[in-house]
Amino acid sequence: MLHIAFHIRERKDLEGTLFVYERLCKPYHGFAILSTVSRETFVQIIKSSMEFKHTPTYEAFLQYKVDVGDIYGIWFISKNDCPRVTECLKW
């Protein structure tokens, strides 16, 4: 389990635990963030068209693009978790 904060252009009131999962039926992969600061749960299906970007300059930040104009960011408490999770999400 990882504790993260989630951003969509402007800060979203979503901070909590990130779960990466695999299913037996389509869609096969995704992740969910169970918020500890609100009642909201964020679920993202991983699509083959998604782009993930993690740069050494921002060691604890993962940026990803779902569709044209939809750019999201995940901030990790530990900079060591970010590259590991980035690789998990690139199915």
PDB file of N, CA and C in Angstrom:
ATOM      1  N   MET A   1       0.840  -1.173   0.000  1.00  0.00           N
ATOM      2  CA  MET A   1       0.000   0.000   0.000  1.00  0.00           C
ATOM      3  C   MET A   1       0.888   1.239   0.000  1.00  0.00           C
ATOM      4  N   LEU A   2       0.462   2.240  -0.745  1.00  0.00           N
ATOM      5  CA  LEU A   2       1.197   3.489  -0.845  1.00  0.00           C
ATOM      6  C   LEU A   2       0.270   4.637  -0.492  1.00  0.00           C
ATOM      7  N   HIS A   3       0.792   5.617   0.214  1.00  0.00           N
ATOM      8  CA  HIS A   3       0.002   6.806   0.516  1.00  0.00           C
ATOM      9  C   HIS A   3       0.399   7.889  -0.477  1.00  0.00           C
ATOM     10  N   ILE A   4      -0.597   8.458  -1.168  1.00  0.00           N
ATOM     11  CA  ILE A   4      -0.314   9.422  -2.231  1.00  0.00           C
ATOM     12  C   ILE A   4      -1.292  10.587  -2.160  1.00  0.00           C
ATOM     13  N   ALA A   5      -0.998  11.633  -2.905  1.00  0.00           N
ATOM     14  CA  ALA A   5      -1.925  12.747  -3.130  1.00  0.00           C
ATOM     15  C   ALA A   5      -2.194  12.784  -4.626  1.00  0.00           C
ATOM     16  N   PHE A   6      -3.391  13.192  -5.028  1.00  0.00           N
ATOM     17  CA  PHE A   6      -3.806  13.127  -6.424  1.00  0.00           C
ATOM     18  C   PHE A   6      -4.148  14.527  -6.918  1.00  0.00           C
ATOM     19  N   HIS A   7      -3.689  14.874  -8.120  1.00  0.00           N
ATOM     20  CA  HIS A   7      -3.913  16.201  -8.682  1.00  0.00           C
ATOM     21  C   HIS A   7      -4.490  16.095 -10.094  1.00  0.00           C
ATOM     22  N   ILE A   8      -5.455  16.944 -10.405  1.00  0.00           N
ATOM     23  CA  ILE A   8      -5.979  17.082 -11.768  1.00  0.00           C
ATOM     24  C   ILE A   8      -5.994  18.578 -12.058  1.00  0.00           C
ATOM     25  N   ARG A   9      -4.955  19.058 -12.751  1.00  0.00           N
ATOM     26  CA  ARG A   9      -4.767  20.482 -13.054  1.00  0.00           C
ATOM     27  C   ARG A   9      -4.773  21.345 -11.805  1.00  0.00           C
ATOM     28  N   GLU A  10      -5.818  21.290 -11.051  1.00  0.00           N
ATOM     29  CA  GLU A  10      -5.832  21.962  -9.759  1.00  0.00           C
ATOM     30  C   GLU A  10      -6.004  20.891  -8.709  1.00  0.00           C
ATOM     31  N   ARG A  11      -5.551  21.173  -7.507  1.00  0.00           N
ATOM     32  CA  ARG A  11      -5.570  20.140  -6.465  1.00  0.00           C
ATOM     33  C   ARG A  11      -6.976  19.612  -6.228  1.00  0.00           C
ATOM     34  N   LYS A  12      -7.063  18.316  -6.192  1.00  0.00           N
ATOM     35  CA  LYS A  12      -8.328  17.634  -5.925  1.00  0.00           C
ATOM     36  C   LYS A  12      -8.291  17.192  -4.468  1.00  0.00           C
ATOM     37  N   ASP A  13      -9.415  17.217  -3.813  1.00  0.00           N
ATOM     38  CA  ASP A  13      -9.467  16.835  -2.409  1.00  0.00           C
ATOM     39  C   ASP A  13      -9.436  15.311  -2.309  1.00  0.00           C
ATOM     40  N   LEU A  14      -8.309  14.746  -2.726  1.00  0.00           N
ATOM     41  CA  LEU A  14      -8.156  13.300  -2.762  1.00  0.00           C
ATOM     42  C   LEU A  14      -6.736  12.951  -2.353  1.00  0.00           C
ATOM     43  N   GLU A  15      -6.616  12.267  -1.261  1.00  0.00           N
ATOM     44  CA  GLU A  15      -5.325  11.855  -0.741  1.00  0.00           C
ATOM     45  C   GLU A  15      -5.562  10.544  -0.019  1.00  0.00           C
ATOM     46  N   GLY A  16      -4.745   9.568  -0.291  1.00  0.00           N
ATOM     47  CA  GLY A  16      -4.978   8.284   0.354  1.00  0.00           C
ATOM     48  C   GLY A  16      -4.108   7.181  -0.183  1.00  0.00           C
ATOM     49  N   THR A  17      -4.638   5.967  -0.153  1.00  0.00           N
ATOM     50  CA  THR A  17      -3.897   4.773  -0.526  1.00  0.00           C
ATOM     51  C   THR A  17      -4.174   4.391  -1.973  1.00  0.00           C
ATOM     52  N   LEU A  18      -3.100   4.069  -2.683  1.00  0.00           N
ATOM     53  CA  LEU A  18      -3.180   3.683  -4.092  1.00  0.00           C
ATOM     54  C   LEU A  18      -3.152   2.160  -4.192  1.00  0.00           C
ATOM     55  N   PHE A  19      -4.122   1.603  -4.903  1.00  0.00           N
ATOM     56  CA  PHE A  19      -4.180   0.172  -5.164  1.00  0.00           C
ATOM     57  C   PHE A  19      -4.110  -0.056  -6.668  1.00  0.00           C
ATOM     58  N   VAL A  20      -3.133  -0.825  -7.126  1.00  0.00           N
ATOM     59  CA  VAL A  20      -3.029  -1.210  -8.528  1.00  0.00           C
ATOM     60  C   VAL A  20      -3.579  -2.626  -8.609  1.00  0.00           C
ATOM     61  N   TYR A  21      -4.476  -2.865  -9.578  1.00  0.00           N
ATOM     62  CA  TYR A  21      -5.112  -4.182  -9.629  1.00  0.00           C
ATOM     63  C   TYR A  21      -5.141  -4.755 -11.038  1.00  0.00           C
ATOM     64  N   GLU A  22      -5.324  -6.069 -11.079  1.00  0.00           N
ATOM     65  CA  GLU A  22      -5.469  -6.818 -12.323  1.00  0.00           C
ATOM     66  C   GLU A  22      -6.720  -7.668 -12.194  1.00  0.00           C
ATOM     67  N   ARG A  23      -7.532  -7.694 -13.262  1.00  0.00           N
ATOM     68  CA  ARG A  23      -8.779  -8.453 -13.265  1.00  0.00           C
ATOM     69  C   ARG A  23      -8.694  -9.604 -14.264  1.00  0.00           C
ATOM     70  N   LEU A  24      -9.624 -10.539 -14.162  1.00  0.00           N
ATOM     71  CA  LEU A  24      -9.667 -11.675 -15.084  1.00  0.00           C
ATOM     72  C   LEU A  24     -10.467 -11.373 -16.341  1.00  0.00           C
ATOM     73  N   CYS A  25     -11.230 -10.278 -16.339  1.00  0.00           N
ATOM     74  CA  CYS A  25     -12.018  -9.899 -17.511  1.00  0.00           C
ATOM     75  C   CYS A  25     -11.687  -8.453 -17.887  1.00  0.00           C
ATOM     76  N   LYS A  26     -12.137  -8.045 -19.079  1.00  0.00           N
ATOM     77  CA  LYS A  26     -11.864  -6.672 -19.545  1.00  0.00           C
ATOM     78  C   LYS A  26     -12.673  -5.672 -18.736  1.00  0.00           C
ATOM     79  N   PRO A  27     -12.156  -4.522 -18.469  1.00  0.00           N
ATOM     80  CA  PRO A  27     -10.773  -4.073 -18.630  1.00  0.00           C
ATOM     81  C   PRO A  27      -9.870  -4.768 -17.611  1.00  0.00           C
ATOM     82  N   TYR A  28      -8.723  -5.219 -18.059  1.00  0.00           N
ATOM     83  CA  TYR A  28      -7.867  -6.070 -17.245  1.00  0.00           C
ATOM     84  C   TYR A  28      -7.095  -5.354 -16.145  1.00  0.00           C
ATOM     85  N   HIS A  29      -6.725  -4.094 -16.356  1.00  0.00           N
ATOM     86  CA  HIS A  29      -5.863  -3.394 -15.397  1.00  0.00           C
ATOM     87  C   HIS A  29      -6.433  -2.034 -15.014  1.00  0.00           C
ATOM     88  N   GLY A  30      -6.111  -1.621 -13.802  1.00  0.00           N
ATOM     89  CA  GLY A  30      -6.538  -0.313 -13.338  1.00  0.00           C
ATOM     90  C   GLY A  30      -5.923   0.008 -11.995  1.00  0.00           C
ATOM     91  N   PHE A  31      -6.275   1.167 -11.486  1.00  0.00           N
ATOM     92  CA  PHE A  31      -5.864   1.494 -10.130  1.00  0.00           C
ATOM     93  C   PHE A  31      -6.957   2.312  -9.463  1.00  0.00           C
ATOM     94  N   ALA A  32      -6.944   2.274  -8.154  1.00  0.00           N
ATOM     95  CA  ALA A  32      -7.937   3.002  -7.365  1.00  0.00           C
ATOM     96  C   ALA A  32      -7.214   3.735  -6.243  1.00  0.00           C
ATOM     97  N   ILE A  33      -7.740   4.904  -5.896  1.00  0.00           N
ATOM     98  CA  ILE A  33      -7.222   5.669  -4.764  1.00  0.00           C
ATOM     99  C   ILE A  33      -8.375   5.821  -3.777  1.00  0.00           C
ATOM    100  N   LEU A  34      -8.188   5.250  -2.591  1.00  0.00           N
ATOM    101  CA  LEU A  34      -9.178   5.373  -1.527  1.00  0.00           C
ATOM    102  C   LEU A  34      -8.775   6.556  -0.663  1.00  0.00           C
ATOM    103  N   SER A  35      -9.546   7.621  -0.713  1.00  0.00           N
ATOM    104  CA  SER A  35      -9.197   8.860  -0.044  1.00  0.00           C
ATOM    105  C   SER A  35      -9.342   8.755   1.469  1.00  0.00           C
ATOM    106  N   THR A  36      -8.404   9.403   2.158  1.00  0.00           N
ATOM    107  CA  THR A  36      -8.476   9.493   3.613  1.00  0.00           C
ATOM    108  C   THR A  36      -8.962  10.877   4.056  1.00  0.00           C
ATOM    109  N   VAL A  37      -9.138  11.800   3.101  1.00  0.00           N
ATOM    110  CA  VAL A  37      -9.563  13.159   3.451  1.00  0.00           C
ATOM    111  C   VAL A  37     -10.961  13.495   2.951  1.00  0.00           C
ATOM    112  N   SER A  38     -11.553  12.602   2.164  1.00  0.00           N
ATOM    113  CA  SER A  38     -12.918  12.815   1.691  1.00  0.00           C
ATOM    114  C   SER A  38     -13.572  11.452   1.496  1.00  0.00           C
ATOM    115  N   ARG A  39     -14.819  11.456   1.118  1.00  0.00           N
ATOM    116  CA  ARG A  39     -15.527  10.189   0.899  1.00  0.00           C
ATOM    117  C   ARG A  39     -15.383   9.701  -0.539  1.00  0.00           C
ATOM    118  N   GLU A  40     -14.593  10.398  -1.311  1.00  0.00           N
ATOM    119  CA  GLU A  40     -14.427  10.082  -2.726  1.00  0.00           C
ATOM    120  C   GLU A  40     -13.424   8.951  -2.936  1.00  0.00           C
ATOM    121  N   THR A  41     -13.714   8.091  -3.885  1.00  0.00           N
ATOM    122  CA  THR A  41     -12.789   7.062  -4.347  1.00  0.00           C
ATOM    123  C   THR A  41     -12.579   7.296  -5.833  1.00  0.00           C
ATOM    124  N   PHE A  42     -11.330   7.310  -6.249  1.00  0.00           N
ATOM    125  CA  PHE A  42     -11.002   7.524  -7.657  1.00  0.00           C
ATOM    126  C   PHE A  42     -10.607   6.191  -8.261  1.00  0.00           C
ATOM    127  N   VAL A  43     -11.209   5.837  -9.400  1.00  0.00           N
ATOM    128  CA  VAL A  43     -10.880   4.603 -10.108  1.00  0.00           C
ATOM    129  C   VAL A  43     -10.464   4.968 -11.529  1.00  0.00           C
ATOM    130  N   GLN A  44      -9.342   4.430 -11.970  1.00  0.00           N
ATOM    131  CA  GLN A  44      -8.838   4.687 -13.320  1.00  0.00           C
ATOM    132  C   GLN A  44      -8.567   3.358 -14.010  1.00  0.00           C
ATOM    133  N   ILE A  45      -9.231   3.129 -15.124  1.00  0.00           N
ATOM    134  CA  ILE A  45      -8.961   1.971 -15.961  1.00  0.00           C
ATOM    135  C   ILE A  45      -7.716   2.288 -16.788  1.00  0.00           C
ATOM    136  N   ILE A  46      -6.788   1.355 -16.862  1.00  0.00           N
ATOM    137  CA  ILE A  46      -5.568   1.583 -17.639  1.00  0.00           C
ATOM    138  C   ILE A  46      -5.814   1.164 -19.080  1.00  0.00           C
ATOM    139  N   LYS A  47      -5.647   2.139 -19.975  1.00  0.00           N
ATOM    140  CA  LYS A  47      -5.844   1.917 -21.410  1.00  0.00           C
ATOM    141  C   LYS A  47      -4.482   1.863 -22.104  1.00  0.00           C
ATOM    142  N   SER A  48      -4.415   1.168 -23.210  1.00  0.00           N
ATOM    143  CA  SER A  48      -3.155   1.069 -23.953  1.00  0.00           C
ATOM    144  C   SER A  48      -2.722   2.432 -24.512  1.00  0.00           C
ATOM    145  N   SER A  49      -3.655   3.340 -24.677  1.00  0.00           N
ATOM    146  CA  SER A  49      -3.347   4.660 -25.227  1.00  0.00           C
ATOM    147  C   SER A  49      -2.801   5.637 -24.181  1.00  0.00           C
ATOM    148  N   MET A  50      -2.801   5.249 -22.912  1.00  0.00           N
ATOM    149  CA  MET A  50      -2.332   6.148 -21.851  1.00  0.00           C
ATOM    150  C   MET A  50      -0.823   6.346 -21.923  1.00  0.00           C
ATOM    151  N   GLU A  51      -0.393   7.552 -21.554  1.00  0.00           N
ATOM    152  CA  GLU A  51       1.030   7.886 -21.517  1.00  0.00           C
ATOM    153  C   GLU A  51       1.413   8.204 -20.079  1.00  0.00           C
ATOM    154  N   PHE A  52       2.507   7.599 -19.585  1.00  0.00           N
ATOM    155  CA  PHE A  52       3.000   7.833 -18.229  1.00  0.00           C
ATOM    156  C   PHE A  52       4.344   8.520 -18.313  1.00  0.00           C
ATOM    157  N   LYS A  53       4.561   9.507 -17.437  1.00  0.00           N
ATOM    158  CA  LYS A  53       5.809  10.260 -17.474  1.00  0.00           C
ATOM    159  C   LYS A  53       6.314  10.472 -16.044  1.00  0.00           C
ATOM    160  N   HIS A  54       7.500   9.952 -15.797  1.00  0.00           N
ATOM    161  CA  HIS A  54       8.179  10.169 -14.511  1.00  0.00           C
ATOM    162  C   HIS A  54       9.583  10.645 -14.833  1.00  0.00           C
ATOM    163  N   THR A  55       9.953  11.804 -14.336  1.00  0.00           N
ATOM    164  CA  THR A  55      11.280  12.345 -14.619  1.00  0.00           C
ATOM    165  C   THR A  55      12.089  12.442 -13.329  1.00  0.00           C
ATOM    166  N   PRO A  56      13.394  12.263 -13.416  1.00  0.00           N
ATOM    167  CA  PRO A  56      14.248  12.360 -12.230  1.00  0.00           C
ATOM    168  C   PRO A  56      14.182  13.737 -11.556  1.00  0.00           C
ATOM    169  N   THR A  57      13.825  14.768 -12.300  1.00  0.00           N
ATOM    170  CA  THR A  57      13.727  16.114 -11.728  1.00  0.00           C
ATOM    171  C   THR A  57      12.668  16.168 -10.630  1.00  0.00           C
ATOM    172  N   TYR A  58      11.549  15.493 -10.875  1.00  0.00           N
ATOM    173  CA  TYR A  58      10.459  15.438  -9.899  1.00  0.00           C
ATOM    174  C   TYR A  58      10.326  13.985  -9.451  1.00  0.00           C
ATOM    175  N   GLU A  59      11.177  13.581  -8.536  1.00  0.00           N
ATOM    176  CA  GLU A  59      11.318  12.177  -8.173  1.00  0.00           C
ATOM    177  C   GLU A  59      10.059  11.534  -7.604  1.00  0.00           C
ATOM    178  N   ALA A  60       9.201  12.301  -6.970  1.00  0.00           N
ATOM    179  CA  ALA A  60       8.028  11.729  -6.305  1.00  0.00           C
ATOM    180  C   ALA A  60       6.729  12.058  -7.040  1.00  0.00           C
ATOM    181  N   PHE A  61       6.819  12.416  -8.311  1.00  0.00           N
ATOM    182  CA  PHE A  61       5.636  12.848  -9.058  1.00  0.00           C
ATOM    183  C   PHE A  61       5.502  12.056 -10.355  1.00  0.00           C
ATOM    184  N   LEU A  62       4.317  11.492 -10.574  1.00  0.00           N
ATOM    185  CA  LEU A  62       4.010  10.760 -11.804  1.00  0.00           C
ATOM    186  C   LEU A  62       2.902  11.507 -12.533  1.00  0.00           C
ATOM    187  N   GLN A  63       3.154  11.835 -13.773  1.00  0.00           N
ATOM    188  CA  GLN A  63       2.164  12.505 -14.608  1.00  0.00           C
ATOM    189  C   GLN A  63       1.683  11.507 -15.648  1.00  0.00           C
ATOM    190  N   TYR A  64       0.360  11.492 -15.892  1.00  0.00           N
ATOM    191  CA  TYR A  64      -0.137  10.621 -16.945  1.00  0.00           C
ATOM    192  C   TYR A  64      -1.268  11.277 -17.708  1.00  0.00           C
ATOM    193  N   LYS A  65      -1.367  10.860 -18.977  1.00  0.00           N
ATOM    194  CA  LYS A  65      -2.354  11.425 -19.895  1.00  0.00           C
ATOM    195  C   LYS A  65      -3.299  10.308 -20.311  1.00  0.00           C
ATOM    196  N   VAL A  66      -4.604  10.552 -20.160  1.00  0.00           N
ATOM    197  CA  VAL A  66      -5.601   9.549 -20.519  1.00  0.00           C
ATOM    198  C   VAL A  66      -6.083   9.788 -21.941  1.00  0.00           C
ATOM    199  N   ASP A  67      -6.636  10.926 -22.200  1.00  0.00           N
ATOM    200  CA  ASP A  67      -7.125  11.305 -23.520  1.00  0.00           C
ATOM    201  C   ASP A  67      -6.617  12.703 -23.816  1.00  0.00           C
ATOM    202  N   VAL A  68      -6.930  13.211 -24.983  1.00  0.00           N
ATOM    203  CA  VAL A  68      -6.504  14.558 -25.346  1.00  0.00           C
ATOM    204  C   VAL A  68      -7.031  15.558 -24.311  1.00  0.00           C
ATOM    205  N   GLY A  69      -6.110  16.283 -23.686  1.00  0.00           N
ATOM    206  CA  GLY A  69      -6.503  17.303 -22.726  1.00  0.00           C
ATOM    207  C   GLY A  69      -6.692  16.816 -21.304  1.00  0.00           C
ATOM    208  N   ASP A  70      -6.698  15.512 -21.061  1.00  0.00           N
ATOM    209  CA  ASP A  70      -6.875  14.976 -19.710  1.00  0.00           C
ATOM    210  C   ASP A  70      -5.526  14.551 -19.144  1.00  0.00           C
ATOM    211  N   ILE A  71      -4.915  15.436 -18.351  1.00  0.00           N
ATOM    212  CA  ILE A  71      -3.613  15.170 -17.753  1.00  0.00           C
ATOM    213  C   ILE A  71      -3.787  15.126 -16.239  1.00  0.00           C
ATOM    214  N   TYR A  72      -3.264  14.067 -15.635  1.00  0.00           N
ATOM    215  CA  TYR A  72      -3.381  13.854 -14.199  1.00  0.00           C
ATOM    216  C   TYR A  72      -2.000  13.755 -13.584  1.00  0.00           C
ATOM    217  N   GLY A  73      -1.922  13.946 -12.287  1.00  0.00           N
ATOM    218  CA  GLY A  73      -0.657  13.800 -11.583  1.00  0.00           C
ATOM    219  C   GLY A  73      -0.861  13.097 -10.258  1.00  0.00           C
ATOM    220  N   ILE A  74       0.080  12.248  -9.912  1.00  0.00           N
ATOM    221  CA  ILE A  74       0.061  11.555  -8.627  1.00  0.00           C
ATOM    222  C   ILE A  74       1.362  11.888  -7.914  1.00  0.00           C
ATOM    223  N   TRP A  75       1.241  12.396  -6.696  1.00  0.00           N
ATOM    224  CA  TRP A  75       2.399  12.728  -5.883  1.00  0.00           C
ATOM    225  C   TRP A  75       2.559  11.651  -4.822  1.00  0.00           C
ATOM    226  N   PHE A  76       3.744  11.087  -4.732  1.00  0.00           N
ATOM    227  CA  PHE A  76       4.036  10.021  -3.778  1.00  0.00           C
ATOM    228  C   PHE A  76       4.769  10.591  -2.573  1.00  0.00           C
ATOM    229  N   ILE A  77       4.452  10.093  -1.405  1.00  0.00           N
ATOM    230  CA  ILE A  77       5.145  10.522  -0.187  1.00  0.00           C
ATOM    231  C   ILE A  77       6.617  10.122  -0.277  1.00  0.00           C
ATOM    232  N   SER A  78       6.880   8.902  -0.730  1.00  0.00           N
ATOM    233  CA  SER A  78       8.250   8.406  -0.861  1.00  0.00           C
ATOM    234  C   SER A  78       8.674   8.447  -2.327  1.00  0.00           C
ATOM    235  N   LYS A  79       9.781   9.108  -2.601  1.00  0.00           N
ATOM    236  CA  LYS A  79      10.260   9.193  -3.982  1.00  0.00           C
ATOM    237  C   LYS A  79      10.653   7.828  -4.535  1.00  0.00           C
ATOM    238  N   ASN A  80      10.927   6.859  -3.686  1.00  0.00           N
ATOM    239  CA  ASN A  80      11.305   5.522  -4.145  1.00  0.00           C
ATOM    240  C   ASN A  80      10.121   4.743  -4.714  1.00  0.00           C
ATOM    241  N   ASP A  81       8.915   5.092  -4.318  1.00  0.00           N
ATOM    242  CA  ASP A  81       7.730   4.382  -4.795  1.00  0.00           C
ATOM    243  C   ASP A  81       7.334   4.778  -6.214  1.00  0.00           C
ATOM    244  N   CYS A  82       7.615   5.999  -6.598  1.00  0.00           N
ATOM    245  CA  CYS A  82       7.146   6.518  -7.880  1.00  0.00           C
ATOM    246  C   CYS A  82       7.655   5.720  -9.087  1.00  0.00           C
ATOM    247  N   PRO A  83       8.967   5.478  -9.238  1.00  0.00           N
ATOM    248  CA  PRO A  83       9.416   4.718 -10.410  1.00  0.00           C
ATOM    249  C   PRO A  83       8.888   3.279 -10.415  1.00  0.00           C
ATOM    250  N   ARG A  84       8.765   2.693  -9.244  1.00  0.00           N
ATOM    251  CA  ARG A  84       8.272   1.316  -9.134  1.00  0.00           C
ATOM    252  C   ARG A  84       6.815   1.216  -9.580  1.00  0.00           C
ATOM    253  N   VAL A  85       5.987   2.162  -9.142  1.00  0.00           N
ATOM    254  CA  VAL A  85       4.576   2.173  -9.530  1.00  0.00           C
ATOM    255  C   VAL A  85       4.435   2.523 -11.008  1.00  0.00           C
ATOM    256  N   THR A  86       5.250   3.448 -11.500  1.00  0.00           N
ATOM    257  CA  THR A  86       5.204   3.821 -12.918  1.00  0.00           C
ATOM    258  C   THR A  86       5.397   2.587 -13.790  1.00  0.00           C
ATOM    259  N   GLU A  87       6.343   1.744 -13.453  1.00  0.00           N
ATOM    260  CA  GLU A  87       6.585   0.522 -14.229  1.00  0.00           C
ATOM    261  C   GLU A  87       5.412  -0.446 -14.114  1.00  0.00           C
ATOM    262  N   CYS A  88       4.788  -0.536 -12.953  1.00  0.00           N
ATOM    263  CA  CYS A  88       3.612  -1.412 -12.775  1.00  0.00           C
ATOM    264  C   CYS A  88       2.447  -0.972 -13.653  1.00  0.00           C
ATOM    265  N   LEU A  89       2.305   0.316 -13.866  1.00  0.00           N
ATOM    266  CA  LEU A  89       1.169   0.843 -14.615  1.00  0.00           C
ATOM    267  C   LEU A  89       1.347   0.730 -16.128  1.00  0.00           C
ATOM    268  N   LYS A  90       2.533   0.447 -16.594  1.00  0.00           N
ATOM    269  CA  LYS A  90       2.801   0.343 -18.034  1.00  0.00           C
ATOM    270  C   LYS A  90       2.587  -1.083 -18.524  1.00  0.00           C
ATOM    271  N   TRP A  91       1.358  -1.563 -18.502  1.00  0.00           N
ATOM    272  CA  TRP A  91       1.055  -2.921 -18.963  1.00  0.00           C
ATOM    273  C   TRP A  91       1.011  -2.974 -20.446  1.00  0.00           C
TER     274      TRP A  91
END
